[in-house]
Amino acid sequence: MSPIGRYVALVVFMLITLHFILSFTHQEYGRATSISNIKNKFTSNPHEYVPDKYYVPPDFNASKPLHVRKANATMVMLARNSDMDNAVQSVRRIQDRFNSKFRYPWVFLNEEPFTDEFKSRVSNVIDGEVEFGLIPHDDWFPPDWIDEEKAAAGRKKLENVIYGTSVSYRNMCRYNSRTFYKHELMQKYKWYWRVEPDVHFSCDIDFDPFLYMEDNKKVYGFTITMYEYRSTIQTLWQTTKDFLKSHPEYLAESNAMGFISDNGGEEYNLCHFWSNFEIADMDFWRAPAYTAYVDYLEASGGFYYERWGDAPVHSIGAALFANKDQIHFFDEIGYEHAPYQHCPREKKSWEAGRCGCNPGRSFDYDGYSCLKKWDAFVGYQHQPW
């Protein structure tokens, strides 16, 4: 080959080599940038986690969750077979917005055996572990010692109140107040996220609420707070005060009494966390303070002689036996249980979650909402859009 030919061949070889080097560098830069963006998606939210809890594994697959750390937690639904369509809709909504990324297991509980159709349809929209449990008879139905004549008279007084005459509703409230976390299928878990049939989740949830609660030593999380019907809990607060006189040691040092009472505990102001959505620590319910409290409530018969709901019972328990900074408001979780909805009040949360809810319809500052009281109690300053 002539000197000119050798020169031309060398130049071509160098150009080809340079092309491959630049191409490889560009691909690696693009990959690094892509991975960085993926990481940022899971860390640039209102709940900043320590960065080393999130990493991109060597076998990264975008269809699988990035984080390997999970809480000892479950999604839970109390439902009947007749709730099947609404149960499937709720499950699919929360799977799409949250659990398809995090893959927490599900537990479904019913006072009657679930049908094969219910189990098949629910399982079909869940990518992960699902268990179906039967509620023990004595945990659901009224105790034998309940005076049915007195209970019937109490129901008659509440004919004009929603569920005021329903025994099954009272069974449900009592069960959710004091027993569901004792079910054999729930025993292996510490955390739960309660989901009701026919509820809506309007925002993407790209952080793990369970890990947020765990890392920040929270015990109870909510999205909506409101007033209870006074006629349904006529003696609940007096019964609570009687319990505290007998067990002052259970009152938390930095409690949230100031949220549920406007006069230092003399009266209950009826504010409660709406418990059809709650993320909570079952070890808190299982602890001596709350256990003694609900056993005391049970002995009074108020679940049946009046219509004590699990929402005020849980709320009073959390407010009295936990420190106030252990209760958390999940603003970024858009949630609706008709007729009320919470839409994120922080614009950045609404945008980050690709929320479909209308902030103007949010229940947060409705006259029947207690969120203003909560804001004042914790010192939150709401900034309107």
PDB file of N, CA and C in Angstrom, residues 12 27 41 45 80 129 146 152 154 218-219 226 233 237 245 252 318 336 340 354:
ATOM      1  N   VAL A  12      -9.156   6.998   8.626  1.00  0.00           N
ATOM      2  CA  VAL A  12     -10.474   6.344   8.721  1.00  0.00           C
ATOM      3  C   VAL A  12     -10.598   5.552  10.016  1.00  0.00           C
ATOM      4  N   GLN A  27     -24.208   7.286  25.460  1.00  0.00           N
ATOM      5  CA  GLN A  27     -25.152   6.298  26.005  1.00  0.00           C
ATOM      6  C   GLN A  27     -25.038   6.219  27.516  1.00  0.00           C
ATOM      7  N   LYS A  41     -37.478  11.126  41.119  1.00  0.00           N
ATOM      8  CA  LYS A  41     -38.932  10.959  41.193  1.00  0.00           C
ATOM      9  C   LYS A  41     -39.338  10.399  42.541  1.00  0.00           C
ATOM     10  N   ASN A  45     -40.187  14.605  46.866  1.00  0.00           N
ATOM     11  CA  ASN A  45     -41.563  14.755  47.296  1.00  0.00           C
ATOM     12  C   ASN A  45     -41.559  15.340  48.701  1.00  0.00           C
ATOM     13  N   ARG A  80     -68.540  -6.983  52.395  1.00  0.00           N
ATOM     14  CA  ARG A  80     -69.471  -8.089  52.235  1.00  0.00           C
ATOM     15  C   ARG A  80     -69.433  -8.550  50.780  1.00  0.00           C
ATOM     16  N   GLU A 129     -49.869 -10.567  46.937  1.00  0.00           N
ATOM     17  CA  GLU A 129     -50.491 -11.482  47.897  1.00  0.00           C
ATOM     18  C   GLU A 129     -51.857 -10.970  48.333  1.00  0.00           C
ATOM     19  N   ILE A 146     -75.740  -7.860  76.439  1.00  0.00           N
ATOM     20  CA  ILE A 146     -76.377  -6.615  76.005  1.00  0.00           C
ATOM     21  C   ILE A 146     -77.893  -6.714  76.233  1.00  0.00           C
ATOM     22  N   ALA A 152     -82.754  -1.521  71.748  1.00  0.00           N
ATOM     23  CA  ALA A 152     -83.815  -1.172  70.791  1.00  0.00           C
ATOM     24  C   ALA A 152     -84.350   0.228  71.058  1.00  0.00           C
ATOM     25  N   GLY A 154     -82.638   2.653  72.338  1.00  0.00           N
ATOM     26  CA  GLY A 154     -81.598   3.566  71.878  1.00  0.00           C
ATOM     27  C   GLY A 154     -81.635   3.757  70.372  1.00  0.00           C
ATOM     28  N   LYS A 218     -44.564   8.006  63.632  1.00  0.00           N
ATOM     29  CA  LYS A 218     -45.988   8.311  63.680  1.00  0.00           C
ATOM     30  C   LYS A 218     -46.764   7.042  64.043  1.00  0.00           C
ATOM     31  N   VAL A 219     -47.996   7.242  64.517  1.00  0.00           N
ATOM     32  CA  VAL A 219     -48.845   6.078  64.801  1.00  0.00           C
ATOM     33  C   VAL A 219     -50.192   6.154  64.086  1.00  0.00           C
ATOM     34  N   MET A 226     -63.697  15.698  60.706  1.00  0.00           N
ATOM     35  CA  MET A 226     -65.014  16.345  60.753  1.00  0.00           C
ATOM     36  C   MET A 226     -65.652  16.172  62.124  1.00  0.00           C
ATOM     37  N   ILE A 233     -73.302   9.762  70.414  1.00  0.00           N
ATOM     38  CA  ILE A 233     -72.246   9.496  71.407  1.00  0.00           C
ATOM     39  C   ILE A 233     -72.517  10.275  72.700  1.00  0.00           C
ATOM     40  N   TRP A 237     -67.944  10.664  75.954  1.00  0.00           N
ATOM     41  CA  TRP A 237     -66.894  11.466  76.588  1.00  0.00           C
ATOM     42  C   TRP A 237     -66.895  11.297  78.102  1.00  0.00           C
ATOM     43  N   LYS A 245     -59.824   8.920  84.871  1.00  0.00           N
ATOM     44  CA  LYS A 245     -59.709   9.054  86.334  1.00  0.00           C
ATOM     45  C   LYS A 245     -59.127   7.779  86.937  1.00  0.00           C
ATOM     46  N   ALA A 252     -50.925  10.472  77.386  1.00  0.00           N
ATOM     47  CA  ALA A 252     -49.612  10.840  76.853  1.00  0.00           C
ATOM     48  C   ALA A 252     -49.213  12.234  77.331  1.00  0.00           C
ATOM     49  N   ALA A 318     -56.226   7.983  69.810  1.00  0.00           N
ATOM     50  CA  ALA A 318     -54.980   8.536  69.278  1.00  0.00           C
ATOM     51  C   ALA A 318     -54.649   9.872  69.932  1.00  0.00           C
ATOM     52  N   GLU A 336     -61.448  10.445  48.227  1.00  0.00           N
ATOM     53  CA  GLU A 336     -62.878  10.759  48.255  1.00  0.00           C
ATOM     54  C   GLU A 336     -63.691   9.561  48.711  1.00  0.00           C
ATOM     55  N   TYR A 340     -67.779  13.401  50.609  1.00  0.00           N
ATOM     56  CA  TYR A 340     -66.672  14.285  50.967  1.00  0.00           C
ATOM     57  C   TYR A 340     -65.379  13.859  50.285  1.00  0.00           C
ATOM     58  N   ARG A 354     -50.141  14.495  39.874  1.00  0.00           N
ATOM     59  CA  ARG A 354     -51.005  14.438  38.688  1.00  0.00           C
ATOM     60  C   ARG A 354     -52.459  14.227  39.128  1.00  0.00           C
TER      61      ARG A 354
END
